[in-house]
Amino acid sequence: DTGVSQDPRHKITKRGQNVTFRCDPISEHNRLYWYRQTLGQGPEFLTYFQNEAQLEKSRLLSDRFSAERPKGSFSTLEIQRTEQGDSAMYLCASSLDRGQGSYEQYFGPGTRLTVT
Amino acid sequence: KQEVTQIPAALSVPEGENLVLNCSFTDSAIYNLQWFRQDPGKGLTSLLLIQSSQREQTSGRLNASLDKSSGRSTLYIAASQPGDSATYLCAPVANFGNEKLTFGTGTRLTIIP
């Protein structure tokens, strides 16, 4: 399987706990994105990386959220002190910057977080 | 701030019919636009990417058009099948070097066998 993978697929946690999600992009894709989707809504952009550099962060990404892509391959998204409002599907996507202006993004299956 | 609207929010059509899904966006200075489908509880599957210099893009039974000046894109599905039932989302990209996608709430399509 050469698509984007995410782990875990489902996470149930209690309010106040920390959680970490992992995303493995398509091999050789140098751009990686995180989005969040709540029920009935379209995904909302959180942050993205070009290789290991985090280039943009949404104001949705409060100081309880941190994302890393230490070696320019997989990425992790950590949420500290989870709140019930963090319950959502967290989606990862990747794309390849060939310098030719075509940046089709490919999404993973998502991690569904439920905070009780 | 880019805002994306998709109308209708839900659509049901009999199998075999051709149909059009609409997408409008407020900021016409976009770099490209991507159409996705999403099955319940799943991730997004990319359908088509239209560059700002293109007017349309085709893949199989799907054809997407883009009119930047009016801030509109349409997705045409020919000879619909029950397997086409899903939520369809469009997402414009702001500009070169800022590739975040902005999504609307999508159109939930049901094909009736």
Coordinates of N, CA and C in Angstrom, one line a residue:
Chain A
D1 N 0.8 -1.2 0.0 CA 0.0 0.0 0.0 C 0.9 1.2 0.0
T2 N 0.7 2.1 -1.0 CA 1.6 3.2 -1.1 C 0.9 4.5 -0.8
G3 N -0.3 4.5 -0.2 CA -1.0 5.7 0.2 C -0.6 6.3 1.5
V4 N -1.3 7.3 1.9 CA -1.0 8.0 3.2 C -1.6 7.1 4.3
S5 N -0.8 6.8 5.3 CA -1.3 6.0 6.4 C -1.3 6.9 7.7
Q6 N -2.3 6.5 8.5 CA -2.4 7.2 9.8 C -2.6 6.2 10.9
D7 N -2.1 6.6 12.1 CA -2.2 5.6 13.2 C -2.3 6.4 14.5
P8 N -3.2 6.1 15.4 CA -4.2 5.1 15.3 C -5.4 5.5 14.4
R9 N -6.3 4.6 14.1 CA -7.5 5.0 13.3 C -8.6 5.6 14.3
H10 N -8.6 5.1 15.5 CA -9.5 5.6 16.5 C -8.8 5.8 17.8
K11 N -9.2 6.8 18.5 CA -8.6 7.0 19.8 C -9.7 7.6 20.8
I12 N -9.9 7.0 21.9 CA -10.8 7.5 22.9 C -10.0 7.8 24.1
T13 N -10.2 9.0 24.6 CA -9.4 9.5 25.7 C -10.2 10.3 26.7
K14 N -9.8 10.4 27.9 CA -10.5 11.2 28.8 C -10.0 12.6 28.8
R15 N -10.8 13.5 29.1 CA -10.5 14.9 29.1 C -9.3 15.2 30.0
G16 N -8.3 16.0 29.5 CA -7.1 16.3 30.3 C -5.9 15.4 29.9
Q17 N -6.2 14.3 29.2 CA -5.1 13.5 28.8 C -4.4 14.0 27.5
N18 N -3.2 13.6 27.3 CA -2.5 13.9 26.1 C -2.6 12.8 25.1
V19 N -2.7 13.1 23.8 CA -2.7 12.1 22.7 C -1.7 12.5 21.6
T20 N -1.3 11.5 20.9 CA -0.4 11.7 19.8 C -0.8 10.9 18.6
F21 N -0.9 11.5 17.5 CA -1.2 10.8 16.3 C 0.0 10.8 15.3
R22 N 0.0 9.8 14.5 CA 1.1 9.7 13.5 C 0.6 9.6 12.1
C23 N 1.3 10.3 11.2 CA 1.0 10.2 9.8 C 2.2 9.8 9.0
D24 N 2.1 8.9 8.1 CA 3.1 8.5 7.2 C 2.7 8.9 5.8
P25 N 3.4 9.9 5.1 CA 2.9 10.3 3.8 C 3.3 9.3 2.7
I26 N 2.9 9.6 1.5 CA 3.3 8.8 0.4 C 4.8 9.0 0.2
S27 N 5.5 7.9 0.0 CA 7.0 8.0 -0.1 C 7.4 9.1 -1.1
E28 N 8.4 9.9 -0.7 CA 9.0 10.9 -1.5 C 8.1 12.2 -1.6
H29 N 7.0 12.2 -1.0 CA 6.2 13.4 -0.9 C 6.8 14.4 0.1
N30 N 7.2 15.6 -0.4 CA 7.9 16.5 0.5 C 7.0 17.4 1.3
R31 N 5.7 17.5 0.9 CA 4.8 18.3 1.7 C 3.8 17.5 2.5
L32 N 3.5 17.9 3.7 CA 2.6 17.1 4.5 C 1.7 18.1 5.2
Y33 N 0.4 17.8 5.3 CA -0.6 18.7 5.8 C -1.4 18.0 6.9
W34 N -1.9 18.8 7.9 CA -2.9 18.3 8.9 C -4.2 19.1 8.8
Y35 N -5.3 18.4 8.8 CA -6.6 19.1 8.8 C -7.4 18.4 9.9
R36 N -8.5 19.2 10.3 CA -9.4 18.7 11.3 C -10.8 18.8 10.8
Q37 N -11.6 17.7 11.0 CA -13.0 17.7 10.5 C -13.9 17.3 11.6
T38 N -14.9 18.2 11.8 CA -16.0 17.8 12.8 C -17.2 17.4 12.0
L39 N -18.1 16.8 12.7 CA -19.3 16.1 12.0 C -20.1 17.1 11.2
G40 N -20.3 16.8 10.0 CA -21.1 17.6 9.1 C -20.4 18.8 8.5
Q41 N -19.1 19.0 8.8 CA -18.4 20.1 8.2 C -17.3 19.6 7.3
G42 N -16.8 20.5 6.5 CA -15.6 20.2 5.7 C -14.4 20.2 6.5
P43 N -13.3 19.6 6.1 CA -12.0 19.7 6.8 C -11.5 21.2 6.9
E44 N -10.8 21.5 8.0 CA -10.2 22.8 8.3 C -8.7 22.6 8.4
F45 N -8.0 23.5 7.7 CA -6.5 23.4 7.7 C -6.0 23.7 9.1
L46 N -5.0 22.9 9.5 CA -4.3 23.1 10.8 C -2.9 23.6 10.6
T47 N -2.1 22.9 9.8 CA -0.7 23.2 9.6 C -0.1 22.4 8.4
Y48 N 1.0 22.9 7.9 CA 1.7 22.1 6.9 C 3.2 22.2 6.9
F49 N 3.9 21.2 6.4 CA 5.3 21.1 6.4 C 5.8 21.0 4.9
Q50 N 6.9 21.6 4.7 CA 7.7 21.4 3.5 C 9.0 20.7 4.0
N51 N 9.2 19.4 3.7 CA 10.2 18.6 4.3 C 10.0 18.7 5.8
E52 N 11.1 19.1 6.6 CA 10.9 19.1 8.0 C 10.5 20.5 8.5
A53 N 10.4 21.5 7.7 CA 10.0 22.9 8.1 C 8.5 23.1 8.1
Q54 N 8.1 23.6 9.3 CA 6.6 23.9 9.4 C 6.4 25.3 8.9
L55 N 5.7 25.4 7.8 CA 5.6 26.7 7.1 C 4.4 27.5 7.5
E56 N 3.4 26.9 7.9 CA 2.2 27.7 8.3 C 1.4 26.9 9.3
K57 N 0.8 27.7 10.3 CA 0.0 27.2 11.3 C -1.3 28.0 11.3
S58 N -2.4 27.3 11.4 CA -3.7 28.0 11.5 C -3.9 28.5 13.0
R59 N -4.7 29.5 13.1 CA -5.0 30.0 14.5 C -5.8 29.0 15.2
L60 N -6.3 28.0 14.5 CA -7.1 26.8 15.2 C -6.1 26.0 16.0
L61 N -4.8 26.1 15.6 CA -3.8 25.3 16.3 C -3.4 26.0 17.6
S62 N -4.1 25.8 18.7 CA -3.8 26.5 19.9 C -2.5 26.0 20.5
D63 N -2.1 26.6 21.6 CA -0.8 26.2 22.2 C -0.8 24.8 22.8
R64 N -2.0 24.2 22.8 CA -2.1 22.8 23.3 C -1.7 21.8 22.2
F65 N -1.7 22.3 20.9 CA -1.4 21.5 19.8 C 0.1 21.7 19.3
S66 N 0.7 20.6 19.0 CA 2.1 20.7 18.4 C 2.2 19.7 17.4
A67 N 2.9 20.0 16.3 CA 3.1 19.1 15.2 C 4.6 19.1 14.8
E68 N 5.1 18.0 14.5 CA 6.5 17.8 14.1 C 6.7 16.9 12.9
R69 N 7.7 17.2 12.2 CA 8.1 16.3 11.1 C 9.7 16.2 11.1
P70 N 10.2 15.6 12.1 CA 11.6 15.7 12.4 C 12.6 15.3 11.3
K71 N 12.3 14.4 10.5 CA 13.2 13.9 9.5 C 12.7 14.1 8.1
G72 N 11.6 14.9 8.0 CA 11.0 15.2 6.7 C 10.3 14.0 6.1
S73 N 10.0 13.0 7.0 CA 9.2 11.8 6.5 C 7.9 11.8 7.2
F74 N 7.7 11.0 8.3 CA 6.5 10.9 9.0 C 6.3 12.2 9.9
S75 N 5.1 12.4 10.3 CA 4.8 13.5 11.1 C 3.9 13.1 12.3
T76 N 4.0 13.8 13.4 CA 3.2 13.6 14.6 C 2.4 14.8 15.0
L77 N 1.2 14.6 15.4 CA 0.4 15.7 15.9 C 0.0 15.4 17.4
E78 N 0.4 16.2 18.3 CA 0.2 16.0 19.7 C -0.8 17.0 20.2
I79 N -1.8 16.5 21.0 CA -2.7 17.4 21.7 C -2.5 17.2 23.2
Q80 N -2.2 18.3 23.9 CA -2.1 18.2 25.3 C -3.3 18.6 26.0
R81 N -3.6 18.1 27.2 CA -4.7 18.5 28.0 C -6.0 18.5 27.2
T82 N -6.4 17.4 26.6 CA -7.5 17.3 25.6 C -8.8 17.9 26.3
E83 N -9.6 18.5 25.4 CA -10.9 19.0 25.8 C -11.9 18.3 24.9
Q84 N -13.2 18.3 25.4 CA -14.2 17.7 24.6 C -14.4 18.3 23.2
G85 N -14.1 19.6 23.1 CA -14.1 20.2 21.8 C -13.1 19.8 20.8
D86 N -12.1 19.0 21.3 CA -11.1 18.4 20.4 C -11.6 17.2 19.7
S87 N -12.7 16.7 20.1 CA -13.3 15.5 19.4 C -13.5 15.8 17.9
A88 N -12.9 15.1 17.1 CA -13.0 15.3 15.6 C -12.2 14.2 14.9
M89 N -12.3 14.3 13.6 CA -11.5 13.4 12.7 C -10.2 14.3 12.3
Y90 N -9.1 13.7 12.6 CA -7.8 14.4 12.2 C -7.3 13.8 11.0
L91 N -7.2 14.6 9.9 CA -6.8 14.1 8.6 C -5.4 14.6 8.2
C92 N -4.6 13.7 7.6 CA -3.3 14.0 7.1 C -3.3 13.9 5.6
A93 N -2.6 14.7 4.9 CA -2.5 14.7 3.5 C -1.0 14.9 3.1
S94 N -0.7 14.5 1.9 CA 0.7 14.8 1.4 C 0.6 15.1 -0.1
S95 N 1.6 15.8 -0.5 CA 1.7 16.2 -1.9 C 3.2 16.3 -2.3
L96 N 3.5 16.3 -3.6 CA 4.8 16.4 -4.1 C 5.0 17.7 -4.8
D97 N 5.9 18.5 -4.3 CA 6.3 19.8 -4.9 C 7.3 19.5 -6.0
R98 N 6.9 19.5 -7.3 CA 7.9 19.3 -8.4 C 8.3 20.6 -8.9
G99 N 7.8 21.7 -8.3 CA 8.2 23.0 -8.8 C 7.5 23.4 -10.1
Q100 N 6.4 22.6 -10.4 CA 5.7 22.9 -11.7 C 4.3 23.3 -11.4
G101 N 4.0 23.5 -10.2 CA 2.6 24.1 -9.9 C 1.5 23.1 -9.8
S102 N 1.8 21.8 -9.6 CA 0.7 20.9 -9.5 C 0.8 20.2 -8.2
Y103 N 0.0 20.6 -7.2 CA 0.2 20.1 -5.9 C -1.0 19.3 -5.4
E104 N -1.4 18.3 -6.1 CA -2.5 17.5 -5.8 C -2.3 16.8 -4.4
Q105 N -3.2 17.0 -3.5 CA -3.1 16.5 -2.1 C -3.8 15.1 -2.0
Y106 N -3.1 14.2 -1.4 CA -3.7 12.9 -1.2 C -3.9 12.6 0.3
F107 N -5.1 12.2 0.7 CA -5.4 12.1 2.1 C -5.3 10.7 2.6
G108 N -5.0 10.6 3.9 CA -5.1 9.4 4.6 C -6.5 9.1 5.1
P109 N -6.6 7.9 5.8 CA -8.0 7.5 6.3 C -8.4 8.3 7.5
G110 N -7.5 9.0 8.2 CA -7.9 9.8 9.3 C -7.8 9.1 10.7
T111 N -7.7 9.9 11.7 CA -7.8 9.4 13.1 C -8.9 10.0 13.8
R112 N -9.9 9.2 14.2 CA -11.1 9.8 14.9 C -10.8 9.8 16.4
L113 N -10.8 11.0 16.9 CA -10.6 11.3 18.3 C -11.9 11.5 19.0
T114 N -12.1 10.8 20.1 CA -13.3 11.1 21.0 C -12.8 11.4 22.4
V115 N -13.1 12.5 22.9 CA -12.7 12.9 24.2 C -13.9 12.8 25.1
T116 N -13.8 12.0 26.2 CA -15.0 11.8 27.1 C -14.8 12.6 28.4
Chain B
K1 N -10.7 36.4 3.5 CA -10.8 35.0 3.9 C -11.6 34.3 2.9
Q2 N -11.1 33.2 2.3 CA -11.8 32.4 1.3 C -13.0 31.7 2.0
E3 N -14.2 31.8 1.3 CA -15.3 31.0 1.8 C -15.8 30.2 0.6
V4 N -16.2 29.0 0.9 CA -16.6 28.0 -0.1 C -18.0 27.6 0.2
T5 N -18.9 27.6 -0.9 CA -20.3 27.2 -0.7 C -20.6 26.1 -1.7
Q6 N -21.3 25.1 -1.3 CA -21.7 24.0 -2.2 C -23.2 23.8 -2.1
I7 N -23.8 23.9 -3.2 CA -25.3 23.8 -3.3 C -25.6 22.8 -4.4
P8 N -26.6 21.9 -4.1 CA -27.3 21.7 -2.9 C -26.5 21.0 -1.8
A9 N -26.9 21.1 -0.6 CA -26.3 20.3 0.5 C -26.5 18.8 0.4
A10 N -27.6 18.4 -0.2 CA -27.9 17.0 -0.4 C -28.7 16.9 -1.7
L11 N -28.4 15.7 -2.4 CA -29.0 15.5 -3.7 C -29.3 14.0 -3.8
S12 N -30.5 13.6 -4.3 CA -30.8 12.2 -4.5 C -31.3 12.1 -6.0
V13 N -30.7 11.2 -6.7 CA -31.1 11.0 -8.1 C -31.2 9.6 -8.4
P14 N -32.0 9.2 -9.4 CA -32.1 7.8 -9.8 C -30.8 7.4 -10.6
E15 N -30.5 6.1 -10.4 CA -29.3 5.6 -11.1 C -29.4 5.8 -12.6
G16 N -28.3 6.1 -13.2 CA -28.2 6.3 -14.7 C -28.3 7.8 -15.1
E17 N -28.8 8.6 -14.2 CA -28.9 10.1 -14.6 C -27.6 10.8 -14.5
N18 N -27.5 11.8 -15.4 CA -26.3 12.7 -15.3 C -26.7 13.8 -14.3
L19 N -25.6 14.3 -13.6 CA -25.9 15.3 -12.6 C -24.7 16.3 -12.5
V20 N -25.0 17.5 -11.9 CA -24.0 18.5 -11.8 C -24.0 19.0 -10.3
L21 N -22.8 19.0 -9.8 CA -22.6 19.6 -8.4 C -21.9 20.9 -8.5
N22 N -22.4 21.9 -7.7 CA -21.9 23.2 -7.8 C -21.0 23.6 -6.6
C23 N -20.0 24.4 -6.9 CA -19.1 25.0 -5.9 C -18.9 26.4 -6.2
S24 N -19.0 27.3 -5.3 CA -18.7 28.7 -5.5 C -17.7 29.1 -4.4
F25 N -16.9 30.1 -4.7 CA -15.8 30.5 -3.7 C -15.8 32.1 -3.9
T26 N -15.4 32.7 -2.8 CA -15.5 34.2 -2.7 C -14.3 34.9 -3.3
D27 N -13.1 34.3 -3.1 CA -11.9 34.9 -3.6 C -11.4 34.2 -4.9
S28 N -11.6 34.9 -6.0 CA -11.3 34.3 -7.3 C -9.8 34.2 -7.6
A29 N -9.0 34.7 -6.8 CA -7.5 34.7 -7.0 C -7.0 33.3 -6.5
I30 N -7.4 32.3 -7.1 CA -7.0 31.0 -6.7 C -5.9 30.4 -7.6
Y31 N -5.2 29.4 -7.1 CA -4.1 28.8 -7.8 C -4.6 27.6 -8.6
N32 N -5.3 26.8 -7.9 CA -6.0 25.6 -8.5 C -7.1 25.2 -7.6
L33 N -7.9 24.2 -8.0 CA -9.0 23.7 -7.3 C -9.1 22.2 -7.4
Q34 N -9.4 21.6 -6.2 CA -9.4 20.1 -6.2 C -10.8 19.7 -5.8
W35 N -11.3 18.6 -6.4 CA -12.5 18.0 -6.1 C -12.2 16.6 -5.4
F36 N -13.0 16.3 -4.3 CA -12.8 15.1 -3.5 C -14.1 14.4 -3.3
R37 N -14.1 13.1 -3.1 CA -15.3 12.4 -2.5 C -14.9 11.9 -1.1
Q38 N -15.9 11.8 -0.3 CA -15.7 11.3 1.0 C -16.8 10.3 1.4
D39 N -16.5 9.1 1.7 CA -17.4 8.1 2.1 C -17.6 8.3 3.6
P40 N -18.7 7.9 4.2 CA -19.0 8.1 5.6 C -17.9 7.5 6.5
G41 N -17.3 8.4 7.4 CA -16.3 7.9 8.3 C -15.0 7.7 7.8
K42 N -14.8 8.0 6.5 CA -13.5 7.8 5.8 C -12.8 9.0 5.5
G43 N -11.5 8.9 5.0 CA -10.8 10.0 4.5 C -11.3 10.5 3.2
L44 N -10.5 11.4 2.6 CA -10.9 12.0 1.3 C -10.2 11.4 0.1
T45 N -10.9 11.1 -0.9 CA -10.3 10.6 -2.2 C -10.3 11.7 -3.2
S46 N -9.1 12.0 -3.7 CA -9.0 13.0 -4.7 C -9.6 12.5 -6.0
L47 N -10.4 13.4 -6.6 CA -11.0 13.1 -7.9 C -10.4 13.8 -9.1
L48 N -10.3 15.1 -8.9 CA -9.7 15.9 -10.0 C -9.0 17.1 -9.5
L49 N -8.0 17.6 -10.1 CA -7.3 18.8 -9.8 C -7.4 19.7 -11.1
I50 N -7.9 20.9 -10.9 CA -7.9 21.8 -12.1 C -6.9 23.0 -11.8
Q51 N -6.0 23.2 -12.6 CA -5.1 24.3 -12.5 C -5.8 25.6 -12.9
S52 N -5.4 26.7 -12.4 CA -6.1 28.0 -12.6 C -6.1 28.4 -14.1
S53 N -5.1 27.8 -14.9 CA -5.0 28.1 -16.3 C -5.9 27.2 -17.1
Q54 N -6.5 26.2 -16.5 CA -7.4 25.3 -17.2 C -8.8 25.7 -17.0
R55 N -9.6 25.3 -18.0 CA -11.1 25.5 -17.8 C -11.8 24.2 -17.4
E56 N -11.2 23.1 -17.8 CA -11.9 21.8 -17.3 C -10.9 20.7 -17.3
Q57 N -11.3 19.6 -16.6 CA -10.5 18.5 -16.4 C -11.4 17.3 -16.4
T58 N -11.0 16.2 -17.0 CA -11.9 15.0 -17.1 C -11.1 13.8 -16.6
S59 N -11.9 12.9 -16.0 CA -11.4 11.6 -15.6 C -12.6 10.6 -15.6
G60 N -12.6 9.7 -16.6 CA -13.7 8.8 -16.7 C -15.0 9.5 -16.9
R61 N -16.0 9.1 -16.0 CA -17.3 9.7 -16.1 C -17.4 11.1 -15.4
L62 N -16.3 11.6 -14.9 CA -16.3 12.9 -14.2 C -15.7 14.0 -15.1
N63 N -16.3 15.1 -15.0 CA -15.8 16.3 -15.7 C -15.9 17.5 -14.8
A64 N -14.8 18.2 -14.5 CA -14.9 19.4 -13.6 C -14.5 20.6 -14.5
S65 N -15.3 21.7 -14.3 CA -15.0 22.9 -14.9 C -14.7 24.0 -13.9
L66 N -14.0 25.0 -14.4 CA -13.6 26.1 -13.5 C -13.7 27.4 -14.2
D67 N -14.4 28.3 -13.5 CA -14.6 29.7 -14.0 C -14.1 30.6 -12.9
K68 N -12.8 31.0 -13.0 CA -12.3 31.8 -11.9 C -12.9 33.2 -11.8
S69 N -13.3 33.8 -12.9 CA -13.8 35.1 -12.9 C -15.1 35.2 -12.1
S70 N -15.9 34.2 -12.2 CA -17.2 34.1 -11.5 C -17.1 33.4 -10.2
G71 N -15.9 32.8 -9.9 CA -15.8 32.1 -8.6 C -16.6 30.9 -8.5
R72 N -16.6 30.1 -9.6 CA -17.4 28.9 -9.7 C -16.7 27.7 -10.3
S73 N -17.1 26.5 -9.8 CA -16.6 25.3 -10.4 C -17.8 24.3 -10.3
T74 N -17.9 23.4 -11.3 CA -18.9 22.4 -11.3 C -18.3 21.1 -11.5
L75 N -18.9 20.1 -11.0 CA -18.5 18.7 -11.2 C -19.6 18.0 -11.8
Y76 N -19.4 17.5 -13.0 CA -20.4 16.8 -13.8 C -20.1 15.3 -13.7
I77 N -21.2 14.5 -13.3 CA -21.1 13.1 -13.2 C -22.0 12.5 -14.2
A78 N -21.5 11.7 -15.1 CA -22.3 11.1 -16.2 C -22.7 9.7 -15.8
A79 N -23.9 9.3 -16.2 CA -24.4 7.9 -16.0 C -24.2 7.5 -14.6
S80 N -24.8 8.1 -13.6 CA -24.5 7.9 -12.2 C -24.8 6.4 -11.8
Q81 N -24.0 6.0 -10.8 CA -24.1 4.6 -10.3 C -24.3 4.6 -8.8
P82 N -24.8 3.6 -8.2 CA -25.0 3.6 -6.7 C -23.6 3.8 -6.0
G83 N -22.5 3.3 -6.6 CA -21.2 3.5 -6.0 C -20.8 4.9 -6.0
D84 N -21.5 5.8 -6.7 CA -21.1 7.2 -6.6 C -21.7 7.9 -5.4
S85 N -22.5 7.2 -4.6 CA -23.1 7.8 -3.4 C -21.9 8.1 -2.4
A86 N -21.9 9.4 -2.1 CA -20.8 9.9 -1.2 C -21.0 11.4 -1.0
T87 N -20.2 12.0 -0.1 CA -20.2 13.4 0.0 C -19.1 14.0 -0.9
Y88 N -19.4 15.0 -1.7 CA -18.4 15.5 -2.7 C -18.0 16.9 -2.2
L89 N -16.7 17.2 -2.1 CA -16.2 18.4 -1.6 C -15.3 19.1 -2.6
C90 N -15.4 20.4 -2.7 CA -14.5 21.1 -3.5 C -13.6 21.9 -2.6
A91 N -12.4 22.2 -3.1 CA -11.4 22.9 -2.3 C -10.5 23.8 -3.1
P92 N -10.6 25.1 -3.2 CA -9.7 25.9 -3.9 C -8.4 26.1 -3.1
V93 N -7.3 26.3 -3.8 CA -6.0 26.6 -3.2 C -5.7 28.1 -3.4
A94 N -5.3 28.8 -2.3 CA -5.3 30.2 -2.3 C -4.3 30.7 -3.4
N95 N -3.1 30.4 -3.3 CA -2.1 30.9 -4.3 C -0.8 30.1 -4.2
F96 N 0.0 30.2 -5.2 CA 1.3 29.5 -5.3 C 2.1 29.8 -4.0
G97 N 2.6 28.7 -3.4 CA 3.3 28.9 -2.1 C 2.4 28.8 -0.9
N98 N 1.1 28.8 -1.1 CA 0.2 28.7 0.1 C -0.8 27.6 -0.3
E99 N -0.4 26.3 -0.1 CA -1.2 25.3 -0.7 C -2.3 24.7 0.2
K100 N -2.7 25.4 1.3 CA -3.7 24.9 2.1 C -5.0 24.9 1.4
L101 N -5.8 23.9 1.6 CA -7.1 23.7 1.0 C -8.2 24.3 1.9
T102 N -9.1 25.0 1.3 CA -10.3 25.6 2.0 C -11.5 24.8 1.5
F103 N -12.2 24.2 2.4 CA -13.3 23.4 2.1 C -14.7 24.0 2.4
G104 N -15.7 23.7 1.6 CA -17.1 23.9 2.0 C -17.6 22.7 2.8
T105 N -18.9 22.7 3.0 CA -19.5 21.6 3.8 C -19.9 20.4 2.9
G106 N -19.7 20.6 1.5 CA -19.9 19.5 0.6 C -21.4 19.3 0.2
T107 N -21.5 18.4 -0.8 CA -22.8 17.9 -1.2 C -22.9 16.4 -1.0
R108 N -23.9 16.0 -0.3 CA -24.1 14.6 0.0 C -25.0 14.0 -1.1
L109 N -24.4 13.2 -1.9 CA -25.1 12.6 -3.1 C -25.5 11.2 -2.8
T110 N -26.8 10.9 -3.1 CA -27.3 9.6 -3.0 C -27.9 9.1 -4.3
I111 N -27.4 8.0 -4.9 CA -27.9 7.5 -6.1 C -28.8 6.3 -5.8
I112 N -30.0 6.5 -6.3 CA -31.1 5.5 -6.0 C -31.1 4.4 -7.0
P113 N -30.9 3.1 -6.6 CA -30.8 2.0 -7.6 C -32.2 1.8 -8.3

